[in-house]
Short mmCIF file of C-alpha atoms in Angstrom, two decimals:
data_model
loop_
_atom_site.label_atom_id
_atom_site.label_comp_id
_atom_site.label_asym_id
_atom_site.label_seq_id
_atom_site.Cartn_x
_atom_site.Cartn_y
_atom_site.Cartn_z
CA UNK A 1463 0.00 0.00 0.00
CA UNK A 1464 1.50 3.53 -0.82
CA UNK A 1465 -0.86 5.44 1.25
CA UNK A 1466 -1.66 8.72 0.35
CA UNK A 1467 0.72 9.69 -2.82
CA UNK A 1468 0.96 13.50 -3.77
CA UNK A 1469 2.00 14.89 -7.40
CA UNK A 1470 4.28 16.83 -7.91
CA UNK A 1471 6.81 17.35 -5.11
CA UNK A 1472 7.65 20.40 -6.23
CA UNK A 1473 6.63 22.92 -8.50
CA UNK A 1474 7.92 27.09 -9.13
CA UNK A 1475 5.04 29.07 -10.88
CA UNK A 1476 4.71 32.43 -11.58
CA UNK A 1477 2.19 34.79 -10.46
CA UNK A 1478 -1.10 34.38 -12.41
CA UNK A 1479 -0.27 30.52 -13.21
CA UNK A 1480 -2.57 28.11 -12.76
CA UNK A 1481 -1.82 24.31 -11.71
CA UNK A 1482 -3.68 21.20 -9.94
CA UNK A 1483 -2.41 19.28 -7.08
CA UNK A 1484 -3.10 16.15 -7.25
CA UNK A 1485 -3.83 13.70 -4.37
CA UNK A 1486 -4.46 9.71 -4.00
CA UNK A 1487 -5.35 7.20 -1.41
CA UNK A 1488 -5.26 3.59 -1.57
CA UNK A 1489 -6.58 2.95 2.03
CA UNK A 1490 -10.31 3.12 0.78
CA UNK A 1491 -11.12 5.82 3.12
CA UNK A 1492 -14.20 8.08 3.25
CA UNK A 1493 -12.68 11.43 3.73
CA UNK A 1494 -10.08 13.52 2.53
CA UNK A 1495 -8.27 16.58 3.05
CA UNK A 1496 -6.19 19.61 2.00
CA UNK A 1497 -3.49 21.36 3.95
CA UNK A 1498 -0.89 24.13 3.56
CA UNK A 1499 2.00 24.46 6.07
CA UNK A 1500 3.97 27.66 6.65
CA UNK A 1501 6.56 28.29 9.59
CA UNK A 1502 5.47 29.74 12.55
CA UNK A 1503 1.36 28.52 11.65
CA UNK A 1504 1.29 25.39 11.56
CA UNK A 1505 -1.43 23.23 9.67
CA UNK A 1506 -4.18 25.19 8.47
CA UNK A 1507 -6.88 23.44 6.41
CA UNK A 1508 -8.29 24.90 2.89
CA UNK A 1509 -10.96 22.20 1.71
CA UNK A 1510 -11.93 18.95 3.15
CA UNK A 1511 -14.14 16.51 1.70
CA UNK A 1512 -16.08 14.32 4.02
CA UNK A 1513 -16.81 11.64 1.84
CA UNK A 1514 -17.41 11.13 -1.90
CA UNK A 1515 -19.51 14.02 -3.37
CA UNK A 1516 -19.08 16.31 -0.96
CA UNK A 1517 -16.75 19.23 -0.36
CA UNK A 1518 -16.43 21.85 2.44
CA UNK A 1519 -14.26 25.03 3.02
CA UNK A 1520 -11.58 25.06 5.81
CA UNK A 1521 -10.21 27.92 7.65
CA UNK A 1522 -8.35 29.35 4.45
CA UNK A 1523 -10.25 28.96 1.17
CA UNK A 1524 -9.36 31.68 -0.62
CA UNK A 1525 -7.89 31.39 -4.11
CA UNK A 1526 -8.37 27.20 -4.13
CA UNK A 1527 -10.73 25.02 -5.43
CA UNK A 1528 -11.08 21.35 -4.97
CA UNK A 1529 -12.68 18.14 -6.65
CA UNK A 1530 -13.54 15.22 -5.15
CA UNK A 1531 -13.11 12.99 -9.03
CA UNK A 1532 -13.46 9.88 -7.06
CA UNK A 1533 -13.69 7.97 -3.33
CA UNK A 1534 -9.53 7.25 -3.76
CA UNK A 1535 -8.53 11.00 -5.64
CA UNK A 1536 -9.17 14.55 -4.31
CA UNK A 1537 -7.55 17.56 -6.39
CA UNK A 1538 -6.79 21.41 -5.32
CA UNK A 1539 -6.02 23.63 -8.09
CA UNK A 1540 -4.60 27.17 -7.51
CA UNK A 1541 -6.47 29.35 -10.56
CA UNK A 1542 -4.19 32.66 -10.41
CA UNK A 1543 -1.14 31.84 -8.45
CA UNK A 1544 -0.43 34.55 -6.72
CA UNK A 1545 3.26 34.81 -3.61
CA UNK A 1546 1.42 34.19 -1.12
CA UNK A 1547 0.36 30.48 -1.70
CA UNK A 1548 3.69 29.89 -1.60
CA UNK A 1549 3.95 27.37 0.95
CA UNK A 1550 4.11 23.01 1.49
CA UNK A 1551 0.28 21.65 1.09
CA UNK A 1552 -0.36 18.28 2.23
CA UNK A 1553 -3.06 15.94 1.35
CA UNK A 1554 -4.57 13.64 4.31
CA UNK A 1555 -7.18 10.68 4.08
CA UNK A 1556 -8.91 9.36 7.18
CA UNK A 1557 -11.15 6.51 7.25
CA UNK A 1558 -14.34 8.27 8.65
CA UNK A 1559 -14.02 12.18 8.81
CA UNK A 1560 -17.06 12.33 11.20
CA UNK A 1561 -15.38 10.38 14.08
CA UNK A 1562 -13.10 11.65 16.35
CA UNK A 1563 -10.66 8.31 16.90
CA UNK A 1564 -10.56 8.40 13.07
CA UNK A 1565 -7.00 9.30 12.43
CA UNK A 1566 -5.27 11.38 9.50
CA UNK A 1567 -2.73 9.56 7.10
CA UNK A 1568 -0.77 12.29 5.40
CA UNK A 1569 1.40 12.32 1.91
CA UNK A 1570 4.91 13.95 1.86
CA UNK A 1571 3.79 17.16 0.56
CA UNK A 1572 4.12 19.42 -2.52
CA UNK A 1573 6.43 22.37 -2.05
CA UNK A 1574 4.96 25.31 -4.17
CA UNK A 1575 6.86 28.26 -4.87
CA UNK A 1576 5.19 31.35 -6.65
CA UNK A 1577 7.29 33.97 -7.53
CA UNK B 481 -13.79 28.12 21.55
CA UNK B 482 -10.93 25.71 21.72
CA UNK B 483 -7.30 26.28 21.39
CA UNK B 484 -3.81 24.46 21.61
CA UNK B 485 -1.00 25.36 23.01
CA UNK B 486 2.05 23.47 23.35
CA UNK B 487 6.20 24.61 23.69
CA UNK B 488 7.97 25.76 20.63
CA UNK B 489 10.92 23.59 21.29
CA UNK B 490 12.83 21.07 23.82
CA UNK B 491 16.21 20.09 24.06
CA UNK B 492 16.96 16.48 25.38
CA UNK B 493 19.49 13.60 25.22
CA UNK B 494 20.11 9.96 24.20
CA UNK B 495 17.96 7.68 26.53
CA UNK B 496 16.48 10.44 27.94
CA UNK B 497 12.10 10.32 28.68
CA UNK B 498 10.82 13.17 27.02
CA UNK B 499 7.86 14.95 28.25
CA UNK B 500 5.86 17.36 25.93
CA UNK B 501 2.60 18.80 27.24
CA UNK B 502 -0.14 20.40 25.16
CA UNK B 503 -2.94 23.25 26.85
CA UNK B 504 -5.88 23.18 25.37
CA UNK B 505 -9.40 24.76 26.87
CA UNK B 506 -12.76 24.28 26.10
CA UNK B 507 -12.85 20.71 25.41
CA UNK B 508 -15.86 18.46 25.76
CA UNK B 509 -15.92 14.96 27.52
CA UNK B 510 -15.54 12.75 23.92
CA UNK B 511 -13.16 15.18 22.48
CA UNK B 512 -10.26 13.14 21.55
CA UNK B 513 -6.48 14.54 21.49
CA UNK B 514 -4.37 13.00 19.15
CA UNK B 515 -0.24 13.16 18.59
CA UNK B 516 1.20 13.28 15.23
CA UNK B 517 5.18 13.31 14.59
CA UNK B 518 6.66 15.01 11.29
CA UNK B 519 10.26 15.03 10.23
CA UNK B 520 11.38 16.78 7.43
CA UNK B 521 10.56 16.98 4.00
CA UNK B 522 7.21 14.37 5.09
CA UNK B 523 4.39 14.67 6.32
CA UNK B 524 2.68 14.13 10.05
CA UNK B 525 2.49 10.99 11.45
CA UNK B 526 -0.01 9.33 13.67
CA UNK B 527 1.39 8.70 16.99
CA UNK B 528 -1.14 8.14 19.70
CA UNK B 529 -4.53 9.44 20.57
CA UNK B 530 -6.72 9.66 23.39
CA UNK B 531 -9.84 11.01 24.77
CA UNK B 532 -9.01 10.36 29.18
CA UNK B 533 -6.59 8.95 31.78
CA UNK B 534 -3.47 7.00 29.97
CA UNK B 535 -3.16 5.54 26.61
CA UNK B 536 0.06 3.41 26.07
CA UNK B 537 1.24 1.93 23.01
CA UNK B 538 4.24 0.51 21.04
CA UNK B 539 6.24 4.24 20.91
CA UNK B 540 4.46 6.33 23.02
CA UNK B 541 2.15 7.16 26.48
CA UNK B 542 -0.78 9.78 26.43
CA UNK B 543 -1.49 10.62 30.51
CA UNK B 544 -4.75 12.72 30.17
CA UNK B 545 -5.63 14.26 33.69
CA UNK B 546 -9.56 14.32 34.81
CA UNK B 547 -9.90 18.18 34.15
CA UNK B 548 -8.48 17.34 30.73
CA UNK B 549 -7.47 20.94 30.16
CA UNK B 550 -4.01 19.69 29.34
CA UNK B 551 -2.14 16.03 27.70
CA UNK B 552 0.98 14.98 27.96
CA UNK B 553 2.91 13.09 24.86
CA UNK B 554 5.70 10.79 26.85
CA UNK B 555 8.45 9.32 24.69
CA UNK B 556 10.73 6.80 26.73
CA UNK B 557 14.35 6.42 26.17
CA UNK B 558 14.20 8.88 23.35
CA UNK B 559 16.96 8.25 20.18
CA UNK B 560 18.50 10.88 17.83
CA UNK B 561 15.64 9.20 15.15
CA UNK B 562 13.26 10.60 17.73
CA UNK B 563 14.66 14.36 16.25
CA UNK B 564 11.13 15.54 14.83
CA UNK B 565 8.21 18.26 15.58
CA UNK B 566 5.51 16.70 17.57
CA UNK B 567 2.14 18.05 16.84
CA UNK B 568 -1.01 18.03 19.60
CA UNK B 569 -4.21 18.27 17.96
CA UNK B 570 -7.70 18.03 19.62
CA UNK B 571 -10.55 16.66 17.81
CA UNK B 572 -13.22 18.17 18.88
CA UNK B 573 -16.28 15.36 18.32
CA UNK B 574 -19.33 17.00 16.45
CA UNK B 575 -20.70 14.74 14.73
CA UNK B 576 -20.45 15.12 10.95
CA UNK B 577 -19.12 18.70 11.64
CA UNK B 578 -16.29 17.83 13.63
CA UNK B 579 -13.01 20.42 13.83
CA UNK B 580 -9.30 19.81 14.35
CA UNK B 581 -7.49 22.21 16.37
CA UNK B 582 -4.04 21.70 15.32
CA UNK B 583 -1.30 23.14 18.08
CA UNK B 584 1.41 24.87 15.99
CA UNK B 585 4.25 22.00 17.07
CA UNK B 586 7.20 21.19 19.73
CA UNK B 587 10.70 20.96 17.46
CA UNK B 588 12.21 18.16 19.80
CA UNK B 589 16.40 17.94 19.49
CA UNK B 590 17.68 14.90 20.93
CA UNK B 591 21.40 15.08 21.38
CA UNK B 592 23.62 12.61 21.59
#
């Protein structure tokens, strides 16, 4: 089992680019999620989806979008890159997003850098 | 409305049991708190979660105290392979909205 596998691992756009993170889980689990990580503020969450079909904001939404294509694959693309979204998002899967002894797996990030 | 808190950083050595406590307010009676471990260049990693008292397993203790306003993450005989930032994060359990209060992470040095 890989996990939860995240493409690319890194990626320089300029500002106004557009790009799609792509995320995948082989684990077969219900919910998924999107994080970006910057020093000094830890994880913050931009979309999650809570199962197949369904897709929520998190604390910092703006300038992402997200699609839930499948139960295993949940995308975030960036329309207009802009400097600051430069930063390390991770993808997480957990099993059942609606329990709270339902742990998160996370990928090894992609480190974006918009310049 | 909840909130972690937890040290920036701890310094320890070799063999050493490492103790790394995490505030957090607010928190109802099925909240869980959970422990994740990240070293560089990856991402978090499950450690250990509870929700009261102690929870031991294979790499780690949770000790939960009965006001539950605070955890503590306890690492025995730490390595240098236990060199990581330790993340507390509560769960707070509402049903199909529940939220994750992520602390902002202990950078733990173990030396040799």
């Amino acid at each position: 089992n890989a996990g939860v596998t995240q493409t690319p691992k890194f990626q320089v756009l300029k500002t106004g680019q557009s790009m799609t993170l792509q995320c995948a889980q082989d684990m077969n689990h219900n919910s998924m999620y999107w994080y970006r990580q910057d020093p000094g503020m830890g994880l913050r969450l931009i979309y999650y989806s809570a199962s197949e079909g369904t897709t929520d904001k998190g604390e910092v939404p703006n300038g992402y979008n997200v699609s839930r294509l499948n139960k295993r694959e949940f995308s975030l693309r960036l329309e207009s890159a802009a400097p600051s979204q430069t930063s390390v998002y991770f993808c997480a899967s957990s099993e059942d997003g609606s329990r709270a002894n339902s742990p998160l797996h996370f990928g090894n990030g992609t480190r974006l850098t918009v310049t | 409305l909840a909130k972690t808190t937890q040290p920036i950083s701890m310094d320890s050595y070799e063999g050493q049991e490492v103790n790394i406590t995490c505030s957090h307010n607010n928190i109802a009676t099925n909240d869980y708190i959970t422990w994740y471990q990240q070293f560089p260049s990856q991402g978090p990693r499950f450690i250990i979660q509870g929700y009261k008292t102690k929870v031991t397993n294979e790499v780690a203790s949770l000790f939960i105290p009965a006001d539950r306003k605070s955890s503590t993450l306890s690492l025995p005989r730490v390595s240098l392979s236990d060199t990581a930032v330790y993340y507390c994060l509560v769960v707070l359990n509402a049903g199909n909205n529940r939220k994750l209060i992520w602390g902002l992470g202990t950078s733990l040095a173990v030396n040799p």
